[in-house]
PDB file of C-alpha atoms in Angstrom:
ATOM      1  CA  UNK A   1      26.543   6.757  -7.380  1.00  0.00           C
ATOM      2  CA  UNK A   2      24.134   9.570  -8.141  1.00  0.00           C
ATOM      3  CA  UNK A   3      24.795  12.547 -10.368  1.00  0.00           C
ATOM      4  CA  UNK A   4      23.748  15.954  -9.119  1.00  0.00           C
ATOM      5  CA  UNK A   5      22.652  19.268 -10.628  1.00  0.00           C
ATOM      6  CA  UNK A   6      23.844  22.816 -10.195  1.00  0.00           C
ATOM      7  CA  UNK A   7      21.194  25.520  -9.782  1.00  0.00           C
ATOM      8  CA  UNK A   8      22.038  26.616 -13.302  1.00  0.00           C
ATOM      9  CA  UNK A   9      20.931  23.183 -14.568  1.00  0.00           C
ATOM     10  CA  UNK A  10      24.394  21.767 -15.326  1.00  0.00           C
ATOM     11  CA  UNK A  11      25.039  18.126 -14.345  1.00  0.00           C
ATOM     12  CA  UNK A  12      27.502  17.803 -11.467  1.00  0.00           C
ATOM     13  CA  UNK A  13      29.515  14.668 -10.824  1.00  0.00           C
ATOM     14  CA  UNK A  14      30.534  13.416  -7.395  1.00  0.00           C
ATOM     15  CA  UNK A  15      34.117  14.717  -7.654  1.00  0.00           C
ATOM     16  CA  UNK A  16      33.199  18.183  -8.983  1.00  0.00           C
ATOM     17  CA  UNK A  17      34.314  21.190  -6.948  1.00  0.00           C
ATOM     18  CA  UNK A  18      33.193  23.713  -9.561  1.00  0.00           C
ATOM     19  CA  UNK A  19      30.317  23.932 -12.026  1.00  0.00           C
ATOM     20  CA  UNK A  20      31.773  23.928 -15.527  1.00  0.00           C
ATOM     21  CA  UNK A  21      28.810  25.908 -16.832  1.00  0.00           C
ATOM     22  CA  UNK A  22      28.274  28.834 -14.439  1.00  0.00           C
ATOM     23  CA  UNK A  23      31.711  28.657 -12.798  1.00  0.00           C
ATOM     24  CA  UNK A  24      30.400  28.609  -9.217  1.00  0.00           C
ATOM     25  CA  UNK A  25      32.250  26.561  -6.612  1.00  0.00           C
ATOM     26  CA  UNK A  26      30.239  23.602  -5.316  1.00  0.00           C
ATOM     27  CA  UNK A  27      30.655  21.109  -2.508  1.00  0.00           C
ATOM     28  CA  UNK A  28      29.060  17.876  -1.344  1.00  0.00           C
ATOM     29  CA  UNK A  29      27.038  18.008   1.851  1.00  0.00           C
ATOM     30  CA  UNK A  30      27.300  14.537   3.467  1.00  0.00           C
ATOM     31  CA  UNK A  31      24.481  15.314   5.877  1.00  0.00           C
ATOM     32  CA  UNK A  32      22.005  16.312   3.187  1.00  0.00           C
ATOM     33  CA  UNK A  33      23.608  13.936   0.635  1.00  0.00           C
ATOM     34  CA  UNK A  34      23.520  16.610  -2.060  1.00  0.00           C
ATOM     35  CA  UNK A  35      25.724  19.113  -3.864  1.00  0.00           C
ATOM     36  CA  UNK A  36      25.455  22.717  -2.700  1.00  0.00           C
ATOM     37  CA  UNK A  37      26.640  25.958  -4.268  1.00  0.00           C
ATOM     38  CA  UNK A  38      29.207  28.016  -2.376  1.00  0.00           C
ATOM     39  CA  UNK A  39      29.264  31.785  -2.095  1.00  0.00           C
ATOM     40  CA  UNK A  40      32.721  32.849  -0.961  1.00  0.00           C
ATOM     41  CA  UNK A  41      33.772  30.449   1.809  1.00  0.00           C
ATOM     42  CA  UNK A  42      30.162  29.771   2.876  1.00  0.00           C
ATOM     43  CA  UNK A  43      27.277  27.841   1.406  1.00  0.00           C
ATOM     44  CA  UNK A  44      24.296  29.501  -0.192  1.00  0.00           C
ATOM     45  CA  UNK A  45      21.206  29.203   2.066  1.00  0.00           C
ATOM     46  CA  UNK A  46      23.220  27.043   4.523  1.00  0.00           C
ATOM     47  CA  UNK A  47      25.598  29.488   6.262  1.00  0.00           C
ATOM     48  CA  UNK A  48      26.736  26.929   8.866  1.00  0.00           C
ATOM     49  CA  UNK A  49      28.234  24.734   6.140  1.00  0.00           C
ATOM     50  CA  UNK A  50      31.742  25.553   4.985  1.00  0.00           C
ATOM     51  CA  UNK A  51      34.630  24.156   2.962  1.00  0.00           C
ATOM     52  CA  UNK A  52      36.841  21.423   4.378  1.00  0.00           C
ATOM     53  CA  UNK A  53      40.368  22.471   5.386  1.00  0.00           C
ATOM     54  CA  UNK A  54      41.782  19.869   2.983  1.00  0.00           C
ATOM     55  CA  UNK A  55      39.903  21.649   0.205  1.00  0.00           C
ATOM     56  CA  UNK A  56      41.263  25.068   1.162  1.00  0.00           C
ATOM     57  CA  UNK A  57      44.858  23.975   1.834  1.00  0.00           C
ATOM     58  CA  UNK A  58      45.435  21.135  -0.642  1.00  0.00           C
ATOM     59  CA  UNK A  59      42.509  20.955  -3.079  1.00  0.00           C
ATOM     60  CA  UNK A  60      42.023  17.233  -2.403  1.00  0.00           C
ATOM     61  CA  UNK A  61      38.481  17.392  -1.019  1.00  0.00           C
ATOM     62  CA  UNK A  62      35.133  18.726  -2.224  1.00  0.00           C
ATOM     63  CA  UNK A  63      33.057  17.869   0.855  1.00  0.00           C
ATOM     64  CA  UNK A  64      31.512  20.404   3.216  1.00  0.00           C
ATOM     65  CA  UNK A  65      31.920  20.617   6.981  1.00  0.00           C
ATOM     66  CA  UNK A  66      28.778  20.144   9.087  1.00  0.00           C
ATOM     67  CA  UNK A  67      30.375  20.064  12.553  1.00  0.00           C
ATOM     68  CA  UNK A  68      30.945  23.592  13.920  1.00  0.00           C
ATOM     69  CA  UNK A  69      33.729  22.223  16.133  1.00  0.00           C
ATOM     70  CA  UNK A  70      35.751  20.766  13.256  1.00  0.00           C
ATOM     71  CA  UNK A  71      37.782  22.192  10.397  1.00  0.00           C
ATOM     72  CA  UNK A  72      37.442  18.939   8.460  1.00  0.00           C
ATOM     73  CA  UNK A  73      34.542  17.232   6.709  1.00  0.00           C
ATOM     74  CA  UNK A  74      33.154  13.875   7.818  1.00  0.00           C
ATOM     75  CA  UNK A  75      35.455  11.987   5.428  1.00  0.00           C
ATOM     76  CA  UNK A  76      38.685  13.866   6.173  1.00  0.00           C
ATOM     77  CA  UNK A  77      38.025  13.727   9.928  1.00  0.00           C
ATOM     78  CA  UNK A  78      38.534   9.972   9.666  1.00  0.00           C
ATOM     79  CA  UNK A  79      42.187  10.420   8.627  1.00  0.00           C
ATOM     80  CA  UNK A  80      44.761   9.273  11.168  1.00  0.00           C
ATOM     81  CA  UNK A  81      47.865   9.366   8.954  1.00  0.00           C
ATOM     82  CA  UNK A  82      48.368  10.997   5.547  1.00  0.00           C
ATOM     83  CA  UNK A  83      51.324  10.799   3.111  1.00  0.00           C
ATOM     84  CA  UNK A  84      54.303  13.169   2.989  1.00  0.00           C
ATOM     85  CA  UNK A  85      52.850  16.199   1.224  1.00  0.00           C
ATOM     86  CA  UNK A  86      56.274  17.644   0.350  1.00  0.00           C
ATOM     87  CA  UNK A  87      56.525  15.002  -2.382  1.00  0.00           C
ATOM     88  CA  UNK A  88      54.406  15.827  -5.458  1.00  0.00           C
ATOM     89  CA  UNK A  89      53.904  12.156  -6.384  1.00  0.00           C
ATOM     90  CA  UNK A  90      52.653  11.383  -2.887  1.00  0.00           C
ATOM     91  CA  UNK A  91      50.289  14.353  -2.978  1.00  0.00           C
ATOM     92  CA  UNK A  92      48.844  12.942  -6.222  1.00  0.00           C
ATOM     93  CA  UNK A  93      48.536   9.507  -4.616  1.00  0.00           C
ATOM     94  CA  UNK A  94      46.804  11.069  -1.619  1.00  0.00           C
ATOM     95  CA  UNK A  95      44.275  12.771  -3.869  1.00  0.00           C
ATOM     96  CA  UNK A  96      43.410   9.411  -5.441  1.00  0.00           C
ATOM     97  CA  UNK A  97      43.128   7.843  -1.990  1.00  0.00           C
ATOM     98  CA  UNK A  98      40.748  10.573  -0.858  1.00  0.00           C
ATOM     99  CA  UNK A  99      38.613  10.166  -3.985  1.00  0.00           C
ATOM    100  CA  UNK A 100      38.230   6.448  -3.290  1.00  0.00           C
ATOM    101  CA  UNK A 101      37.586   6.953   0.420  1.00  0.00           C
ATOM    102  CA  UNK A 102      34.817   9.466  -0.210  1.00  0.00           C
ATOM    103  CA  UNK A 103      33.087   7.051  -2.598  1.00  0.00           C
ATOM    104  CA  UNK A 104      33.210   4.413   0.129  1.00  0.00           C
ATOM    105  CA  UNK A 105      31.839   6.810   2.765  1.00  0.00           C
ATOM    106  CA  UNK A 106      29.067   7.913   0.394  1.00  0.00           C
ATOM    107  CA  UNK A 107      27.936   4.282  -0.017  1.00  0.00           C
ATOM    108  CA  UNK A 108      28.057   3.647   3.734  1.00  0.00           C
ATOM    109  CA  UNK A 109      25.969   6.746   4.418  1.00  0.00           C
ATOM    110  CA  UNK A 110      23.512   5.780   1.668  1.00  0.00           C
ATOM    111  CA  UNK A 111      23.007   2.423   3.384  1.00  0.00           C
ATOM    112  CA  UNK A 112      22.508   4.130   6.768  1.00  0.00           C
ATOM    113  CA  UNK A 113      25.508   2.308   8.196  1.00  0.00           C
ATOM    114  CA  UNK A 114      27.250   3.917  11.187  1.00  0.00           C
ATOM    115  CA  UNK A 115      30.182   6.138  10.210  1.00  0.00           C
ATOM    116  CA  UNK A 116      31.783   7.350  13.437  1.00  0.00           C
ATOM    117  CA  UNK A 117      35.411   8.378  13.803  1.00  0.00           C
ATOM    118  CA  UNK A 118      37.803   7.225  16.515  1.00  0.00           C
ATOM    119  CA  UNK A 119      37.836  10.728  17.979  1.00  0.00           C
ATOM    120  CA  UNK A 120      34.260  10.039  19.136  1.00  0.00           C
ATOM    121  CA  UNK A 121      34.409   6.271  19.644  1.00  0.00           C
ATOM    122  CA  UNK A 122      37.540   4.183  20.396  1.00  0.00           C
ATOM    123  CA  UNK A 123      36.058   1.457  18.217  1.00  0.00           C
ATOM    124  CA  UNK A 124      35.144   3.923  15.485  1.00  0.00           C
ATOM    125  CA  UNK A 125      36.569   4.156  11.983  1.00  0.00           C
ATOM    126  CA  UNK A 126      39.902   5.714  10.950  1.00  0.00           C
ATOM    127  CA  UNK A 127      42.384   5.546   8.071  1.00  0.00           C
ATOM    128  CA  UNK A 128      46.160   5.364   7.861  1.00  0.00           C
ATOM    129  CA  UNK A 129      47.752   6.116   4.482  1.00  0.00           C
ATOM    130  CA  UNK A 130      51.336   4.885   4.790  1.00  0.00           C
ATOM    131  CA  UNK A 131      54.400   4.044   2.707  1.00  0.00           C
ATOM    132  CA  UNK A 132      57.177   1.540   3.288  1.00  0.00           C
ATOM    133  CA  UNK A 133      60.819   1.160   2.280  1.00  0.00           C
ATOM    134  CA  UNK A 134      59.962  -0.760  -0.876  1.00  0.00           C
ATOM    135  CA  UNK A 135      58.912   2.537  -2.489  1.00  0.00           C
ATOM    136  CA  UNK A 136      60.719   4.993  -0.216  1.00  0.00           C
ATOM    137  CA  UNK A 137      63.967   3.953   1.539  1.00  0.00           C
ATOM    138  CA  UNK A 138      63.781   7.046   3.762  1.00  0.00           C
ATOM    139  CA  UNK A 139      60.697   5.989   5.736  1.00  0.00           C
ATOM    140  CA  UNK A 140      60.840   3.939   8.930  1.00  0.00           C
ATOM    141  CA  UNK A 141      58.410   1.157   8.007  1.00  0.00           C
ATOM    142  CA  UNK A 142      59.995  -1.766   6.163  1.00  0.00           C
ATOM    143  CA  UNK A 143      56.676  -3.287   5.108  1.00  0.00           C
ATOM    144  CA  UNK A 144      53.172  -1.799   5.256  1.00  0.00           C
ATOM    145  CA  UNK A 145      50.307  -4.173   4.622  1.00  0.00           C
ATOM    146  CA  UNK A 146      46.924  -2.902   3.527  1.00  0.00           C
ATOM    147  CA  UNK A 147      44.609  -4.169   6.242  1.00  0.00           C
ATOM    148  CA  UNK A 148      42.305  -3.536   9.183  1.00  0.00           C
ATOM    149  CA  UNK A 149      42.579  -3.695  12.973  1.00  0.00           C
ATOM    150  CA  UNK A 150      39.810  -2.604  15.370  1.00  0.00           C
ATOM    151  CA  UNK A 151      38.448   0.067  13.037  1.00  0.00           C
ATOM    152  CA  UNK A 152      41.838   1.320  11.823  1.00  0.00           C
ATOM    153  CA  UNK A 153      42.110   0.759   8.079  1.00  0.00           C
ATOM    154  CA  UNK A 154      45.651   0.961   6.721  1.00  0.00           C
ATOM    155  CA  UNK A 155      46.232   1.496   3.008  1.00  0.00           C
ATOM    156  CA  UNK A 156      49.715   1.256   1.524  1.00  0.00           C
ATOM    157  CA  UNK A 157      49.812   4.419  -0.580  1.00  0.00           C
ATOM    158  CA  UNK A 158      51.630   2.592  -3.385  1.00  0.00           C
ATOM    159  CA  UNK A 159      48.210   1.103  -4.197  1.00  0.00           C
ATOM    160  CA  UNK A 160      47.468   4.520  -5.745  1.00  0.00           C
ATOM    161  CA  UNK A 161      50.275   3.986  -8.271  1.00  0.00           C
ATOM    162  CA  UNK A 162      48.681   2.299 -11.275  1.00  0.00           C
ATOM    163  CA  UNK A 163      51.832   0.530 -12.457  1.00  0.00           C
ATOM    164  CA  UNK A 164      52.613  -0.944  -9.035  1.00  0.00           C
ATOM    165  CA  UNK A 165      48.975  -1.885  -8.549  1.00  0.00           C
ATOM    166  CA  UNK A 166      48.871  -3.729 -11.886  1.00  0.00           C
ATOM    167  CA  UNK A 167      52.049  -5.656 -11.002  1.00  0.00           C
ATOM    168  CA  UNK A 168      50.450  -6.640  -7.692  1.00  0.00           C
ATOM    169  CA  UNK A 169      47.241  -7.648  -9.471  1.00  0.00           C
ATOM    170  CA  UNK A 170      49.104 -10.028 -11.723  1.00  0.00           C
ATOM    171  CA  UNK A 171      51.181 -11.488  -8.895  1.00  0.00           C
ATOM    172  CA  UNK A 172      48.278 -12.041  -6.510  1.00  0.00           C
ATOM    173  CA  UNK A 173      45.981 -13.448  -9.219  1.00  0.00           C
ATOM    174  CA  UNK A 174      43.354 -10.872  -8.281  1.00  0.00           C
ATOM    175  CA  UNK A 175      41.311 -10.320 -11.435  1.00  0.00           C
ATOM    176  CA  UNK A 176      39.718  -7.225  -9.987  1.00  0.00           C
ATOM    177  CA  UNK A 177      42.101  -5.034  -7.997  1.00  0.00           C
ATOM    178  CA  UNK A 178      41.371  -1.329  -7.610  1.00  0.00           C
ATOM    179  CA  UNK A 179      41.970   1.367  -5.032  1.00  0.00           C
ATOM    180  CA  UNK A 180      38.246   1.638  -4.345  1.00  0.00           C
ATOM    181  CA  UNK A 181      38.095  -2.143  -4.093  1.00  0.00           C
ATOM    182  CA  UNK A 182      40.683  -2.040  -1.286  1.00  0.00           C
ATOM    183  CA  UNK A 183      38.622   0.494   0.658  1.00  0.00           C
ATOM    184  CA  UNK A 184      35.451  -1.519   0.245  1.00  0.00           C
ATOM    185  CA  UNK A 185      37.156  -4.777   1.206  1.00  0.00           C
ATOM    186  CA  UNK A 186      38.799  -3.389   4.339  1.00  0.00           C
ATOM    187  CA  UNK A 187      35.572  -1.700   5.404  1.00  0.00           C
ATOM    188  CA  UNK A 188      34.057  -5.177   5.389  1.00  0.00           C
ATOM    189  CA  UNK A 189      36.360  -6.208   8.233  1.00  0.00           C
ATOM    190  CA  UNK A 190      35.192  -3.185  10.226  1.00  0.00           C
ATOM    191  CA  UNK A 191      31.493  -3.854   9.662  1.00  0.00           C
ATOM    192  CA  UNK A 192      31.976  -7.499  10.574  1.00  0.00           C
ATOM    193  CA  UNK A 193      32.585  -6.182  14.088  1.00  0.00           C
ATOM    194  CA  UNK A 194      29.469  -4.010  13.901  1.00  0.00           C
ATOM    195  CA  UNK A 195      27.019  -6.409  12.261  1.00  0.00           C
ATOM    196  CA  UNK A 196      28.026  -9.972  13.157  1.00  0.00           C
ATOM    197  CA  UNK A 197      26.695  -9.826  16.701  1.00  0.00           C
ATOM    198  CA  UNK A 198      24.436 -12.161  18.619  1.00  0.00           C
ATOM    199  CA  UNK A 199      24.497 -15.949  18.606  1.00  0.00           C
ATOM    200  CA  UNK A 200      21.911 -16.414  15.855  1.00  0.00           C
ATOM    201  CA  UNK A 201      23.736 -14.176  13.356  1.00  0.00           C
ATOM    202  CA  UNK A 202      27.090 -15.743  14.232  1.00  0.00           C
ATOM    203  CA  UNK A 203      25.668 -19.203  13.607  1.00  0.00           C
ATOM    204  CA  UNK A 204      24.347 -18.094  10.220  1.00  0.00           C
ATOM    205  CA  UNK A 205      27.752 -16.660   9.404  1.00  0.00           C
ATOM    206  CA  UNK A 206      29.600 -19.870  10.293  1.00  0.00           C
ATOM    207  CA  UNK A 207      27.154 -21.934   8.232  1.00  0.00           C
ATOM    208  CA  UNK A 208      27.821 -19.784   5.135  1.00  0.00           C
ATOM    209  CA  UNK A 209      31.428 -18.653   5.508  1.00  0.00           C
ATOM    210  CA  UNK A 210      33.011 -21.133   7.908  1.00  0.00           C
ATOM    211  CA  UNK A 211      34.497 -20.875  11.385  1.00  0.00           C
ATOM    212  CA  UNK A 212      35.994 -17.396  11.721  1.00  0.00           C
ATOM    213  CA  UNK A 213      37.723 -18.430  14.962  1.00  0.00           C
ATOM    214  CA  UNK A 214      40.298 -20.502  13.094  1.00  0.00           C
ATOM    215  CA  UNK A 215      43.825 -19.066  13.298  1.00  0.00           C
ATOM    216  CA  UNK A 216      43.804 -16.045  10.988  1.00  0.00           C
ATOM    217  CA  UNK A 217      47.568 -15.499  10.844  1.00  0.00           C
ATOM    218  CA  UNK A 218      48.244 -19.157  10.124  1.00  0.00           C
ATOM    219  CA  UNK A 219      45.561 -19.258   7.425  1.00  0.00           C
ATOM    220  CA  UNK A 220      46.968 -16.216   5.603  1.00  0.00           C
ATOM    221  CA  UNK A 221      50.519 -17.527   5.841  1.00  0.00           C
ATOM    222  CA  UNK A 222      49.393 -20.820   4.318  1.00  0.00           C
ATOM    223  CA  UNK A 223      47.431 -19.019   1.607  1.00  0.00           C
ATOM    224  CA  UNK A 224      50.330 -16.840   0.469  1.00  0.00           C
ATOM    225  CA  UNK A 225      52.649 -19.825   0.568  1.00  0.00           C
ATOM    226  CA  UNK A 226      50.474 -21.741  -1.891  1.00  0.00           C
ATOM    227  CA  UNK A 227      48.267 -19.180  -3.679  1.00  0.00           C
ATOM    228  CA  UNK A 228      50.231 -19.275  -6.936  1.00  0.00           C
ATOM    229  CA  UNK A 229      49.644 -23.015  -7.339  1.00  0.00           C
ATOM    230  CA  UNK A 230      46.487 -23.717  -5.336  1.00  0.00           C
ATOM    231  CA  UNK A 231      43.330 -24.362  -7.411  1.00  0.00           C
ATOM    232  CA  UNK A 232      40.474 -21.886  -7.418  1.00  0.00           C
ATOM    233  CA  UNK A 233      37.186 -23.050  -5.916  1.00  0.00           C
ATOM    234  CA  UNK A 234      34.482 -21.734  -8.293  1.00  0.00           C
ATOM    235  CA  UNK A 235      31.917 -21.668  -5.484  1.00  0.00           C
ATOM    236  CA  UNK A 236      33.925 -18.844  -3.863  1.00  0.00           C
ATOM    237  CA  UNK A 237      33.625 -15.257  -5.043  1.00  0.00           C
ATOM    238  CA  UNK A 238      37.387 -14.905  -5.511  1.00  0.00           C
ATOM    239  CA  UNK A 239      40.613 -16.806  -5.049  1.00  0.00           C
ATOM    240  CA  UNK A 240      41.531 -14.685  -2.015  1.00  0.00           C
ATOM    241  CA  UNK A 241      38.198 -15.490  -0.385  1.00  0.00           C
ATOM    242  CA  UNK A 242      39.532 -19.021   0.137  1.00  0.00           C
ATOM    243  CA  UNK A 243      42.176 -17.828   2.605  1.00  0.00           C
ATOM    244  CA  UNK A 244      39.938 -17.384   5.677  1.00  0.00           C
ATOM    245  CA  UNK A 245      36.234 -16.841   6.474  1.00  0.00           C
ATOM    246  CA  UNK A 246      36.976 -13.216   7.403  1.00  0.00           C
ATOM    247  CA  UNK A 247      38.457 -12.608   3.947  1.00  0.00           C
ATOM    248  CA  UNK A 248      35.552 -14.393   2.285  1.00  0.00           C
ATOM    249  CA  UNK A 249      33.178 -12.062   4.153  1.00  0.00           C
ATOM    250  CA  UNK A 250      35.210  -8.956   3.214  1.00  0.00           C
ATOM    251  CA  UNK A 251      35.236  -9.988  -0.456  1.00  0.00           C
ATOM    252  CA  UNK A 252      31.467 -10.544  -0.432  1.00  0.00           C
ATOM    253  CA  UNK A 253      30.950  -7.225   1.371  1.00  0.00           C
ATOM    254  CA  UNK A 254      33.052  -5.399  -1.228  1.00  0.00           C
ATOM    255  CA  UNK A 255      31.080  -7.004  -4.060  1.00  0.00           C
ATOM    256  CA  UNK A 256      27.820  -5.938  -2.442  1.00  0.00           C
ATOM    257  CA  UNK A 257      29.060  -2.323  -2.389  1.00  0.00           C
ATOM    258  CA  UNK A 258      30.291  -2.656  -6.002  1.00  0.00           C
ATOM    259  CA  UNK A 259      26.852  -3.879  -6.966  1.00  0.00           C
ATOM    260  CA  UNK A 260      24.665  -1.207  -5.381  1.00  0.00           C
ATOM    261  CA  UNK A 261      26.918   1.674  -6.427  1.00  0.00           C
ATOM    262  CA  UNK A 262      27.180   0.554 -10.050  1.00  0.00           C
ATOM    263  CA  UNK A 263      23.452  -0.157 -10.326  1.00  0.00           C
ATOM    264  CA  UNK A 264      22.690   3.306  -8.952  1.00  0.00           C
ATOM    265  CA  UNK A 265      25.101   4.883 -11.453  1.00  0.00           C
ATOM    266  CA  UNK A 266      23.467   2.988 -14.318  1.00  0.00           C
ATOM    267  CA  UNK A 267      20.095   4.218 -13.120  1.00  0.00           C
ATOM    268  CA  UNK A 268      21.274   7.813 -13.477  1.00  0.00           C
ATOM    269  CA  UNK A 269      21.697   7.108 -17.194  1.00  0.00           C
ATOM    270  CA  UNK A 270      18.295   5.415 -17.391  1.00  0.00           C
ATOM    271  CA  UNK A 271      19.644   2.031 -18.393  1.00  0.00           C
ATOM    272  CA  UNK A 272      17.123  -0.780 -18.365  1.00  0.00           C
ATOM    273  CA  UNK A 273      19.690  -2.946 -16.579  1.00  0.00           C
ATOM    274  CA  UNK A 274      19.783  -0.681 -13.510  1.00  0.00           C
ATOM    275  CA  UNK A 275      18.161  -0.079 -10.158  1.00  0.00           C
ATOM    276  CA  UNK A 276      17.691   2.729  -7.656  1.00  0.00           C
ATOM    277  CA  UNK A 277      15.924   0.569  -5.062  1.00  0.00           C
ATOM    278  CA  UNK A 278      17.785  -2.135  -3.185  1.00  0.00           C
ATOM    279  CA  UNK A 279      15.313  -3.373  -0.598  1.00  0.00           C
ATOM    280  CA  UNK A 280      14.376  -6.329  -2.836  1.00  0.00           C
ATOM    281  CA  UNK A 281      17.539  -8.409  -3.067  1.00  0.00           C
ATOM    282  CA  UNK A 282      16.218 -10.796  -5.726  1.00  0.00           C
ATOM    283  CA  UNK A 283      15.455  -7.894  -8.055  1.00  0.00           C
ATOM    284  CA  UNK A 284      18.845  -6.330  -7.254  1.00  0.00           C
ATOM    285  CA  UNK A 285      20.734  -9.527  -8.081  1.00  0.00           C
ATOM    286  CA  UNK A 286      18.777 -10.014 -11.298  1.00  0.00           C
ATOM    287  CA  UNK A 287      19.532  -6.464 -12.413  1.00  0.00           C
ATOM    288  CA  UNK A 288      23.172  -6.937 -11.462  1.00  0.00           C
ATOM    289  CA  UNK A 289      23.449 -10.006 -13.650  1.00  0.00           C
ATOM    290  CA  UNK A 290      22.001  -8.083 -16.609  1.00  0.00           C
ATOM    291  CA  UNK A 291      24.212  -5.057 -16.028  1.00  0.00           C
ATOM    292  CA  UNK A 292      27.476  -7.008 -15.693  1.00  0.00           C
ATOM    293  CA  UNK A 293      26.780  -8.777 -18.986  1.00  0.00           C
ATOM    294  CA  UNK A 294      26.346  -5.358 -20.601  1.00  0.00           C
ATOM    295  CA  UNK A 295      29.487  -3.952 -18.957  1.00  0.00           C
ATOM    296  CA  UNK A 296      31.628  -6.898 -20.014  1.00  0.00           C
ATOM    297  CA  UNK A 297      30.267  -6.820 -23.575  1.00  0.00           C
ATOM    298  CA  UNK A 298      31.015  -3.102 -23.865  1.00  0.00           C
ATOM    299  CA  UNK A 299      34.553  -3.633 -22.609  1.00  0.00           C
ATOM    300  CA  UNK A 300      35.162  -6.466 -25.060  1.00  0.00           C
ATOM    301  CA  UNK A 301      33.955  -4.214 -27.872  1.00  0.00           C
ATOM    302  CA  UNK A 302      36.680  -1.770 -26.848  1.00  0.00           C
ATOM    303  CA  UNK A 303      39.307  -4.504 -26.653  1.00  0.00           C
ATOM    304  CA  UNK A 304      39.478  -4.260 -22.852  1.00  0.00           C
ATOM    305  CA  UNK A 305      39.338  -6.888 -20.139  1.00  0.00           C
ATOM    306  CA  UNK A 306      35.997  -7.648 -18.523  1.00  0.00           C
ATOM    307  CA  UNK A 307      34.864  -4.923 -16.132  1.00  0.00           C
ATOM    308  CA  UNK A 308      33.420  -7.599 -13.838  1.00  0.00           C
ATOM    309  CA  UNK A 309      35.419 -10.825 -14.248  1.00  0.00           C
ATOM    310  CA  UNK A 310      33.338 -12.940 -11.880  1.00  0.00           C
ATOM    311  CA  UNK A 311      30.677 -15.629 -12.039  1.00  0.00           C
ATOM    312  CA  UNK A 312      28.469 -15.641  -8.955  1.00  0.00           C
ATOM    313  CA  UNK A 313      27.856 -19.152  -7.675  1.00  0.00           C
ATOM    314  CA  UNK A 314      24.755 -20.141  -5.730  1.00  0.00           C
ATOM    315  CA  UNK A 315      26.835 -20.005  -2.561  1.00  0.00           C
ATOM    316  CA  UNK A 316      28.062 -16.482  -3.340  1.00  0.00           C
ATOM    317  CA  UNK A 317      24.484 -15.391  -4.023  1.00  0.00           C
ATOM    318  CA  UNK A 318      23.439 -16.758  -0.625  1.00  0.00           C
ATOM    319  CA  UNK A 319      26.233 -14.815   1.010  1.00  0.00           C
ATOM    320  CA  UNK A 320      25.215 -11.603  -0.775  1.00  0.00           C
ATOM    321  CA  UNK A 321      21.657 -12.153   0.468  1.00  0.00           C
ATOM    322  CA  UNK A 322      23.049 -12.580   3.979  1.00  0.00           C
ATOM    323  CA  UNK A 323      24.865  -9.232   3.778  1.00  0.00           C
ATOM    324  CA  UNK A 324      21.736  -7.601   2.396  1.00  0.00           C
ATOM    325  CA  UNK A 325      19.665  -8.987   5.274  1.00  0.00           C
ATOM    326  CA  UNK A 326      22.008  -7.418   7.796  1.00  0.00           C
ATOM    327  CA  UNK A 327      21.749  -4.000   6.131  1.00  0.00           C
ATOM    328  CA  UNK A 328      17.992  -4.241   5.422  1.00  0.00           C
ATOM    329  CA  UNK A 329      16.655  -6.319   8.322  1.00  0.00           C
ATOM    330  CA  UNK A 330      12.983  -7.281   8.148  1.00  0.00           C
TER     331      UNK A 330
END
């Protein structure tokens, strides 16, 4: 993730909606991939750009609107369902969800991956942020699973509650479980549909990940039945990746996005263990290995758990190279 600069010279971070130095309102332009300064409700030197309705009404967005036919920015336009905004806790959860979603969309745009909403393409991308009766007895849904179906990504909004998320992390044996991680993982299922096309690519996929045509529902049911006692295969990137080839792919995809975003952030601070170029996958993986050692060592010095609690096997590295090859084809 890049940092930006206000015209006054002050560093701006991705979530900033105001410059803390000169006090001017700022917004992120997803088309130009840069921060712009706002004058009133418009954008300086770019009068067609304007604030997103979710910024004006709820202060949960700092992106700018490019489409003259829409009141919402590219990220907020992808929303299908949002939480109950009459509840203050749910509004706070929604803000966290939007923060994570925009970081995902930024990465997808940076990689020149297609980001098209369902309003323009039935097989486009959309998001449902929903709650179930486990956290709110007044809602209709008894159980909402975070997941993906034909471009519709559903996130249980309780994932934005840090206490509930930590309980789930411990129960599921997921060493790394974050809100942004959920978005990245579920986006992997969507881009499977977009990128794993053609017989040759499908054959490569099966060789690396296994037969994705095996019964998905049965595989997940078996996994959750035994996941607390089943051994972890160290050749896999995570325990959950063992459940089904689709989940293995989504875990690898998420790790690829973790990797490029974190390396880019490190590059903004001029760390030696960083990268701003990702076309050379061998260099990227080498830098990632150096950076994760640094991150984990820093965390241990603070008495915290490892920031990146994974060891990448040769098989996982091959899978990361496969993902890279789909995004940066020769």
